[in-house]
Tab-separated table of C-alpha atoms in Angstrom:
chain	number	residue	atom	x	y	z
A	1	UNK	CA	24.969	0.727	16.891
A	2	UNK	CA	24.680	-3.021	15.763
A	3	UNK	CA	22.314	-3.711	12.655
A	4	UNK	CA	19.821	-6.575	12.889
A	5	UNK	CA	18.386	-8.467	10.028
A	6	UNK	CA	14.985	-7.210	9.369
A	7	UNK	CA	12.096	-9.984	9.169
A	8	UNK	CA	9.478	-7.909	7.095
A	9	UNK	CA	5.965	-8.926	6.879
A	10	UNK	CA	3.808	-7.496	4.035
A	11	UNK	CA	0.429	-8.087	5.045
A	12	UNK	CA	-2.021	-9.035	2.168
A	13	UNK	CA	-5.867	-9.387	2.142
A	14	UNK	CA	-7.755	-12.187	1.171
A	15	UNK	CA	-6.454	-15.660	0.231
A	16	UNK	CA	-8.556	-17.332	-2.246
A	17	UNK	CA	-9.251	-21.132	-2.058
A	18	UNK	CA	-7.944	-24.021	-2.424
A	19	UNK	CA	-4.356	-23.752	-1.644
A	20	UNK	CA	-3.011	-23.501	-5.292
A	21	UNK	CA	-4.977	-20.546	-5.704
A	22	UNK	CA	-3.864	-18.914	-2.650
A	23	UNK	CA	-0.409	-19.515	-3.804
A	24	UNK	CA	-1.163	-17.693	-7.017
A	25	UNK	CA	-2.319	-14.867	-4.967
A	26	UNK	CA	0.941	-14.641	-3.033
A	27	UNK	CA	2.965	-14.915	-6.447
A	28	UNK	CA	0.714	-11.990	-7.942
A	29	UNK	CA	1.453	-9.761	-4.859
A	30	UNK	CA	4.977	-10.709	-4.993
A	31	UNK	CA	5.010	-9.410	-8.753
A	32	UNK	CA	2.952	-6.415	-7.854
A	33	UNK	CA	5.789	-5.170	-5.245
A	34	UNK	CA	8.796	-6.662	-7.491
A	35	UNK	CA	11.135	-4.004	-6.914
A	36	UNK	CA	10.579	-3.182	-3.622
A	37	UNK	CA	10.636	-6.863	-2.306
A	38	UNK	CA	13.699	-7.352	-4.715
A	39	UNK	CA	15.633	-4.184	-2.858
A	40	UNK	CA	14.996	-5.148	0.401
A	41	UNK	CA	16.157	-8.646	-0.143
A	42	UNK	CA	19.052	-7.788	-1.830
A	43	UNK	CA	19.998	-5.578	1.681
A	44	UNK	CA	19.549	-8.672	3.532
A	45	UNK	CA	16.145	-8.655	4.802
A	46	UNK	CA	13.834	-11.473	5.281
A	47	UNK	CA	10.463	-10.953	3.614
A	48	UNK	CA	7.213	-12.678	3.623
A	49	UNK	CA	3.637	-11.832	2.426
A	50	UNK	CA	0.639	-13.477	4.361
A	51	UNK	CA	-3.239	-12.409	4.585
A	52	UNK	CA	-4.501	-10.696	7.985
A	53	UNK	CA	-7.152	-13.459	7.754
A	54	UNK	CA	-4.453	-15.953	8.269
A	55	UNK	CA	-5.483	-17.957	11.532
A	56	UNK	CA	-1.353	-18.116	12.371
A	57	UNK	CA	-0.991	-14.484	12.841
A	58	UNK	CA	-1.859	-14.507	16.118
A	59	UNK	CA	-0.049	-11.747	18.285
A	60	UNK	CA	2.295	-14.259	19.828
A	61	UNK	CA	3.981	-15.578	16.497
A	62	UNK	CA	4.013	-11.761	14.945
A	63	UNK	CA	5.644	-10.577	17.885
A	64	UNK	CA	8.056	-13.602	17.628
A	65	UNK	CA	8.762	-13.634	14.144
A	66	UNK	CA	8.821	-10.259	12.643
A	67	UNK	CA	10.424	-7.042	13.137
A	68	UNK	CA	8.545	-5.019	10.676
A	69	UNK	CA	5.169	-4.855	9.367
A	70	UNK	CA	4.083	-3.136	6.087
A	71	UNK	CA	0.717	-2.548	4.714
A	72	UNK	CA	1.621	-1.787	0.759
A	73	UNK	CA	0.218	-5.259	-0.318
A	74	UNK	CA	-3.121	-5.250	1.499
A	75	UNK	CA	-5.121	-4.365	-1.694
A	76	UNK	CA	-9.076	-5.379	-1.617
A	77	UNK	CA	-9.119	-4.872	2.385
A	78	UNK	CA	-12.163	-2.848	1.928
A	79	UNK	CA	-13.951	-6.332	1.134
A	80	UNK	CA	-12.982	-7.599	4.354
A	81	UNK	CA	-13.296	-4.777	6.753
A	82	UNK	CA	-14.464	-6.453	9.875
A	83	UNK	CA	-11.500	-8.821	9.705
A	84	UNK	CA	-9.051	-5.953	8.806
A	85	UNK	CA	-10.450	-3.359	11.870
A	86	UNK	CA	-9.858	-6.673	14.200
A	87	UNK	CA	-6.112	-7.033	12.935
A	88	UNK	CA	-5.831	-3.325	13.006
A	89	UNK	CA	-7.118	-2.600	16.480
A	90	UNK	CA	-6.566	-5.747	18.284
A	91	UNK	CA	-3.657	-8.335	16.669
A	92	UNK	CA	-1.337	-5.690	16.098
A	93	UNK	CA	-1.700	-3.672	19.197
A	94	UNK	CA	-1.219	-7.112	21.327
A	95	UNK	CA	1.769	-8.113	19.175
A	96	UNK	CA	3.406	-4.827	19.510
A	97	UNK	CA	2.653	-4.841	23.569
A	98	UNK	CA	4.609	-8.306	23.386
A	99	UNK	CA	7.368	-6.930	21.429
A	100	UNK	CA	7.548	-3.011	21.666
A	101	UNK	CA	10.463	-3.170	18.858
A	102	UNK	CA	8.200	-4.264	16.488
A	103	UNK	CA	7.437	-1.617	13.933
A	104	UNK	CA	4.333	-1.105	11.717
A	105	UNK	CA	4.150	0.935	8.772
A	106	UNK	CA	2.072	2.777	8.777
A	107	UNK	CA	0.991	2.503	12.275
A	108	UNK	CA	-2.098	0.528	12.809
A	109	UNK	CA	-3.858	3.360	14.482
A	110	UNK	CA	-3.378	5.870	11.583
A	111	UNK	CA	-4.341	3.021	9.367
A	112	UNK	CA	-7.601	2.381	10.793
A	113	UNK	CA	-8.505	6.516	10.830
A	114	UNK	CA	-7.410	6.283	7.314
A	115	UNK	CA	-9.569	3.343	6.111
A	116	UNK	CA	-13.061	5.346	6.282
A	117	UNK	CA	-12.912	8.584	4.153
A	118	UNK	CA	-14.808	10.381	6.522
A	119	UNK	CA	-11.080	11.516	7.795
A	120	UNK	CA	-11.832	14.044	5.130
A	121	UNK	CA	-14.452	16.019	7.334
A	122	UNK	CA	-11.375	16.310	9.926
A	123	UNK	CA	-9.569	17.690	7.039
A	124	UNK	CA	-12.097	19.957	6.017
A	125	UNK	CA	-12.368	21.749	9.237
A	126	UNK	CA	-8.792	22.946	8.862
A	127	UNK	CA	-9.302	24.961	6.203
A	128	UNK	CA	-7.549	27.996	8.218
A	129	UNK	CA	-4.342	25.846	8.491
A	130	UNK	CA	-4.179	25.368	4.763
A	131	UNK	CA	-5.886	22.404	4.240
A	132	UNK	CA	-8.492	23.049	1.293
A	133	UNK	CA	-10.904	20.298	0.628
A	134	UNK	CA	-13.621	19.980	-2.139
A	135	UNK	CA	-16.955	20.498	-0.470
A	136	UNK	CA	-17.862	17.216	1.192
A	137	UNK	CA	-20.736	16.023	3.063
A	138	UNK	CA	-21.788	12.200	4.495
A	139	UNK	CA	-24.867	10.556	4.805
A	140	UNK	CA	-25.633	7.225	6.523
A	141	UNK	CA	-25.670	5.139	3.205
A	142	UNK	CA	-27.650	2.189	4.613
A	143	UNK	CA	-30.769	4.385	5.372
A	144	UNK	CA	-30.569	7.128	2.510
A	145	UNK	CA	-32.494	6.358	-0.322
A	146	UNK	CA	-32.940	7.922	-3.588
A	147	UNK	CA	-35.716	10.268	-2.248
A	148	UNK	CA	-33.232	11.257	0.700
A	149	UNK	CA	-30.230	12.139	-1.323
A	150	UNK	CA	-32.418	14.694	-3.608
A	151	UNK	CA	-33.679	16.303	-0.544
A	152	UNK	CA	-30.197	16.554	0.594
A	153	UNK	CA	-28.925	18.044	-2.772
A	154	UNK	CA	-32.011	20.320	-2.802
A	155	UNK	CA	-31.161	21.727	0.391
A	156	UNK	CA	-27.441	22.399	-0.414
A	157	UNK	CA	-26.890	26.240	-1.042
A	158	UNK	CA	-24.031	25.417	-3.341
A	159	UNK	CA	-26.014	23.134	-5.419
A	160	UNK	CA	-28.829	25.399	-5.593
A	161	UNK	CA	-26.212	28.316	-6.648
A	162	UNK	CA	-24.632	25.883	-9.392
A	163	UNK	CA	-26.820	23.199	-10.639
A	164	UNK	CA	-25.235	22.801	-13.687
A	165	UNK	CA	-21.947	21.475	-11.734
A	166	UNK	CA	-22.102	17.719	-11.129
A	167	UNK	CA	-21.368	16.062	-7.603
A	168	UNK	CA	-19.424	12.821	-6.980
A	169	UNK	CA	-20.833	10.073	-4.644
A	170	UNK	CA	-19.113	7.101	-3.271
A	171	UNK	CA	-19.104	4.888	-0.195
A	172	UNK	CA	-16.729	6.324	2.443
A	173	UNK	CA	-14.938	2.808	2.687
A	174	UNK	CA	-13.789	2.383	-0.888
A	175	UNK	CA	-10.381	2.429	-3.178
A	176	UNK	CA	-9.459	2.730	-6.516
A	177	UNK	CA	-12.491	4.099	-7.960
A	178	UNK	CA	-14.651	1.040	-6.374
A	179	UNK	CA	-18.574	2.340	-6.809
A	180	UNK	CA	-17.762	6.098	-7.504
A	181	UNK	CA	-20.672	7.483	-9.261
A	182	UNK	CA	-20.945	11.118	-11.195
A	183	UNK	CA	-24.316	12.911	-10.800
A	184	UNK	CA	-24.579	14.942	-13.494
A	185	UNK	CA	-27.684	16.724	-12.800
A	186	UNK	CA	-27.916	17.116	-8.891
A	187	UNK	CA	-31.506	18.491	-8.867
A	188	UNK	CA	-32.955	15.869	-11.449
A	189	UNK	CA	-31.775	12.598	-10.461
A	190	UNK	CA	-31.834	9.801	-12.797
A	191	UNK	CA	-32.617	6.218	-13.219
A	192	UNK	CA	-28.424	5.649	-13.501
A	193	UNK	CA	-28.304	7.279	-10.328
A	194	UNK	CA	-30.656	5.213	-8.597
A	195	UNK	CA	-28.849	2.242	-10.129
A	196	UNK	CA	-25.384	3.599	-8.565
A	197	UNK	CA	-26.857	4.307	-4.992
A	198	UNK	CA	-28.805	0.824	-4.919
A	199	UNK	CA	-25.494	-0.940	-5.893
A	200	UNK	CA	-23.678	1.116	-3.007
A	201	UNK	CA	-26.086	-0.193	-0.610
A	202	UNK	CA	-25.581	-4.065	-1.570
A	203	UNK	CA	-22.056	-3.905	-1.973
A	204	UNK	CA	-20.786	-1.258	1.044
A	205	UNK	CA	-18.837	-2.130	3.984
A	206	UNK	CA	-21.022	-1.975	7.411
A	207	UNK	CA	-19.720	1.262	8.586
A	208	UNK	CA	-19.399	3.149	5.416
A	209	UNK	CA	-21.292	6.484	4.830
A	210	UNK	CA	-22.117	7.860	1.787
A	211	UNK	CA	-19.723	10.522	0.659
A	212	UNK	CA	-21.722	13.470	-1.390
A	213	UNK	CA	-18.731	15.593	-2.838
A	214	UNK	CA	-18.189	18.739	-5.112
A	215	UNK	CA	-17.074	17.591	-8.681
A	216	UNK	CA	-13.644	19.748	-9.675
A	217	UNK	CA	-13.812	19.977	-13.506
A	218	UNK	CA	-10.022	20.535	-13.706
A	219	UNK	CA	-9.526	17.157	-13.031
A	220	UNK	CA	-10.814	16.708	-16.879
A	221	UNK	CA	-9.491	19.937	-17.969
A	222	UNK	CA	-8.541	19.270	-21.902
A	223	UNK	CA	-6.081	22.194	-22.153
A	224	UNK	CA	-2.976	20.550	-20.512
A	225	UNK	CA	-3.261	21.958	-17.432
A	226	UNK	CA	-5.699	19.691	-15.574
A	227	UNK	CA	-5.441	16.197	-13.977
A	228	UNK	CA	-5.082	14.984	-10.411
A	229	UNK	CA	-1.640	15.257	-8.869
A	230	UNK	CA	-0.534	12.531	-6.440
A	231	UNK	CA	2.573	13.752	-4.206
A	232	UNK	CA	4.355	11.021	-2.725
A	233	UNK	CA	6.381	11.390	0.605
A	234	UNK	CA	8.483	9.030	2.085
A	235	UNK	CA	9.939	9.094	5.659
A	236	UNK	CA	8.908	12.798	5.451
A	237	UNK	CA	10.610	13.667	1.997
A	238	UNK	CA	8.712	14.581	-0.968
A	239	UNK	CA	10.489	11.899	-3.684
A	240	UNK	CA	8.167	11.970	-6.578
A	241	UNK	CA	5.016	13.400	-7.829
A	242	UNK	CA	2.497	12.065	-10.547
A	243	UNK	CA	0.160	13.549	-12.607
A	244	UNK	CA	-2.735	11.698	-13.400
A	245	UNK	CA	-5.556	12.243	-16.056
A	246	UNK	CA	-8.686	10.463	-17.311
A	247	UNK	CA	-9.586	9.292	-20.660
A	248	UNK	CA	-11.548	11.826	-22.728
A	249	UNK	CA	-15.185	10.180	-21.638
A	250	UNK	CA	-14.124	9.281	-18.202
A	251	UNK	CA	-14.028	11.429	-15.130
A	252	UNK	CA	-12.045	8.690	-12.806
A	253	UNK	CA	-8.247	8.464	-13.103
A	254	UNK	CA	-7.739	5.361	-12.241
A	255	UNK	CA	-6.116	2.853	-14.349
A	256	UNK	CA	-9.067	0.458	-14.209
A	257	UNK	CA	-11.032	3.086	-15.952
A	258	UNK	CA	-8.415	3.969	-18.537
A	259	UNK	CA	-6.656	6.773	-16.674
A	260	UNK	CA	-3.178	8.038	-17.834
A	261	UNK	CA	-0.285	8.259	-15.388
A	262	UNK	CA	2.654	10.780	-15.781
A	263	UNK	CA	5.551	10.225	-12.888
A	264	UNK	CA	7.859	12.668	-12.395
A	265	UNK	CA	11.018	13.861	-10.179
A	266	UNK	CA	10.289	15.665	-7.176
A	267	UNK	CA	12.238	18.815	-8.645
A	268	UNK	CA	10.735	18.753	-11.866
A	269	UNK	CA	9.593	22.121	-12.734
A	270	UNK	CA	6.099	20.960	-13.377
A	271	UNK	CA	5.483	19.674	-9.803
A	272	UNK	CA	3.096	22.315	-8.619
A	273	UNK	CA	4.892	24.256	-5.530
A	274	UNK	CA	1.344	24.420	-3.858
A	275	UNK	CA	1.292	20.931	-3.786
A	276	UNK	CA	4.745	20.321	-2.444
A	277	UNK	CA	3.492	22.755	0.585
A	278	UNK	CA	0.242	21.047	1.220
A	279	UNK	CA	2.048	17.529	1.300
A	280	UNK	CA	4.966	18.880	3.533
A	281	UNK	CA	2.263	20.460	5.705
A	282	UNK	CA	0.216	17.402	6.230
A	283	UNK	CA	3.320	15.148	6.827
A	284	UNK	CA	3.867	17.046	9.930
A	285	UNK	CA	-0.054	17.123	10.613
A	286	UNK	CA	-0.183	13.283	10.520
A	287	UNK	CA	2.800	12.806	12.657
A	288	UNK	CA	0.865	14.768	15.358
A	289	UNK	CA	-2.274	12.715	14.408
A	290	UNK	CA	-0.232	9.637	14.939
A	291	UNK	CA	0.569	10.500	18.294
A	292	UNK	CA	-2.863	11.486	19.259
A	293	UNK	CA	-4.643	8.417	18.342
A	294	UNK	CA	-1.849	6.154	19.823
A	295	UNK	CA	-2.477	7.729	22.996
A	296	UNK	CA	-5.959	7.397	22.583
A	297	UNK	CA	-5.977	3.992	21.935
A	298	UNK	CA	-3.373	3.346	25.214
A	299	UNK	CA	-0.175	2.695	22.722
A	300	UNK	CA	3.040	2.856	24.705
A	301	UNK	CA	4.650	5.835	23.352
A	302	UNK	CA	8.386	4.909	22.663
A	303	UNK	CA	9.365	8.200	21.061
A	304	UNK	CA	9.441	6.389	17.383
A	305	UNK	CA	7.240	7.798	14.784
A	306	UNK	CA	5.745	4.906	12.468
A	307	UNK	CA	4.442	7.200	9.862
A	308	UNK	CA	6.682	5.809	6.726
A	309	UNK	CA	4.727	6.725	3.597
A	310	UNK	CA	1.744	8.849	2.256
A	311	UNK	CA	0.296	9.715	-1.199
A	312	UNK	CA	-1.473	13.194	-1.282
A	313	UNK	CA	-3.732	13.587	-4.016
A	314	UNK	CA	-5.076	16.964	-4.931
A	315	UNK	CA	-6.304	19.166	-7.974
A	316	UNK	CA	-4.526	22.568	-8.576
A	317	UNK	CA	-7.537	25.136	-8.868
A	318	UNK	CA	-7.324	27.884	-11.566
A	319	UNK	CA	-6.368	30.099	-8.966
A	320	UNK	CA	-3.066	27.742	-8.187
A	321	UNK	CA	-4.155	26.545	-4.801
A	322	UNK	CA	-3.687	22.826	-4.074
A	323	UNK	CA	-7.221	21.423	-3.208
A	324	UNK	CA	-6.652	18.051	-1.408
A	325	UNK	CA	-9.033	15.238	-2.540
A	326	UNK	CA	-7.490	12.312	-0.486
A	327	UNK	CA	-4.306	11.149	1.731
A	328	UNK	CA	-3.943	7.509	0.787
A	329	UNK	CA	-1.841	5.539	3.855
A	330	UNK	CA	-2.541	2.174	3.325
A	331	UNK	CA	-1.864	0.444	0.203
A	332	UNK	CA	-1.601	3.190	-2.466
A	333	UNK	CA	0.397	2.485	-5.616
A	334	UNK	CA	3.548	4.636	-5.370
A	335	UNK	CA	5.119	4.059	-8.713
A	336	UNK	CA	8.163	2.877	-6.587
A	337	UNK	CA	9.796	1.244	-9.626
A	338	UNK	CA	13.781	0.375	-10.230
A	339	UNK	CA	13.764	2.697	-13.008
A	340	UNK	CA	12.206	6.233	-13.712
A	341	UNK	CA	11.517	8.855	-11.355
A	342	UNK	CA	9.865	6.317	-8.830
A	343	UNK	CA	13.568	4.734	-8.201
A	344	UNK	CA	14.127	7.745	-5.759
A	345	UNK	CA	11.112	6.642	-3.846
A	346	UNK	CA	12.283	2.891	-3.705
A	347	UNK	CA	15.713	3.950	-2.354
A	348	UNK	CA	14.068	6.208	0.335
A	349	UNK	CA	11.722	3.515	1.270
A	350	UNK	CA	14.578	0.798	1.559
A	351	UNK	CA	16.580	3.066	3.057
A	352	UNK	CA	14.256	4.145	5.899
A	353	UNK	CA	13.186	0.573	6.567
A	354	UNK	CA	16.734	-0.591	6.886
A	355	UNK	CA	18.122	2.402	8.480
A	356	UNK	CA	15.320	1.766	11.306
A	357	UNK	CA	16.438	-1.773	11.689
A	358	UNK	CA	19.149	-0.737	14.293
């Protein structure tokens, strides 16, 4: 089978102005993905980074220029959701219609599904299939005021049964701990809660809902058994895992809030078996979800799966169950470095891309 030279486009988000700042932004993203880009280029791939808001990225240009599209560099897409949605639902499908061999990783239909955390409601309904999600409800963000939130919490039987357990609020279109707020006393909302809700109103994406979720204290457990796990799956294979812990005075595990990360190999004995099983099962489910979404959007099926990578986040409960917090399919940090446990994931991702270019 002949091998072609892949022409890869890593999609970025907004390019600042003026032009010099745009150049600096691309350089920043190049540095962010330096090990992945270096490996791909060393293997002979042509790699470019361009914003999905670049008017030059028409379906015709994409179809005639690139063989692969990847979203790993599209940080900050949540601040430009109308343009991003147009790119996912119009530009890329049209490009793939013009060039049926064009591959999009992850597929645009699945990325659009994953861009709004309302997908958790779908996973929450699959508890009989082995997916256990923290109790999560959704309210219309644009019309929910403090009184409406208080009424919702007061009518929640789980909150009534355990009023001392906090709940988490966040917009359903969010990333990296953006606008995430911990309500410490659900039945006695405070001015800080009101301020957090007001901030979400002023900055949320147009289609965002208000996510109200059970808080899992084991995220911040101080006995060494807690934290949140990220299971990294590349091309169907668990390549490595990461345990993430918040700093002592924080509930968010994101690096912007001082979280500590501990990458480890997939075969490390510390990696929870329940997490492995959920990640494997979820990958199979996502492949079927990809097929159904493509069918719904009129995508001409050619037998090629485009699901390439996933980060499956969860917390191990006291009973050993893996509680699924999120599945990240768009631009998750995957710890794919040229040294350490993530090197296996780096090689697997580049192998998959180059192997599909045949």
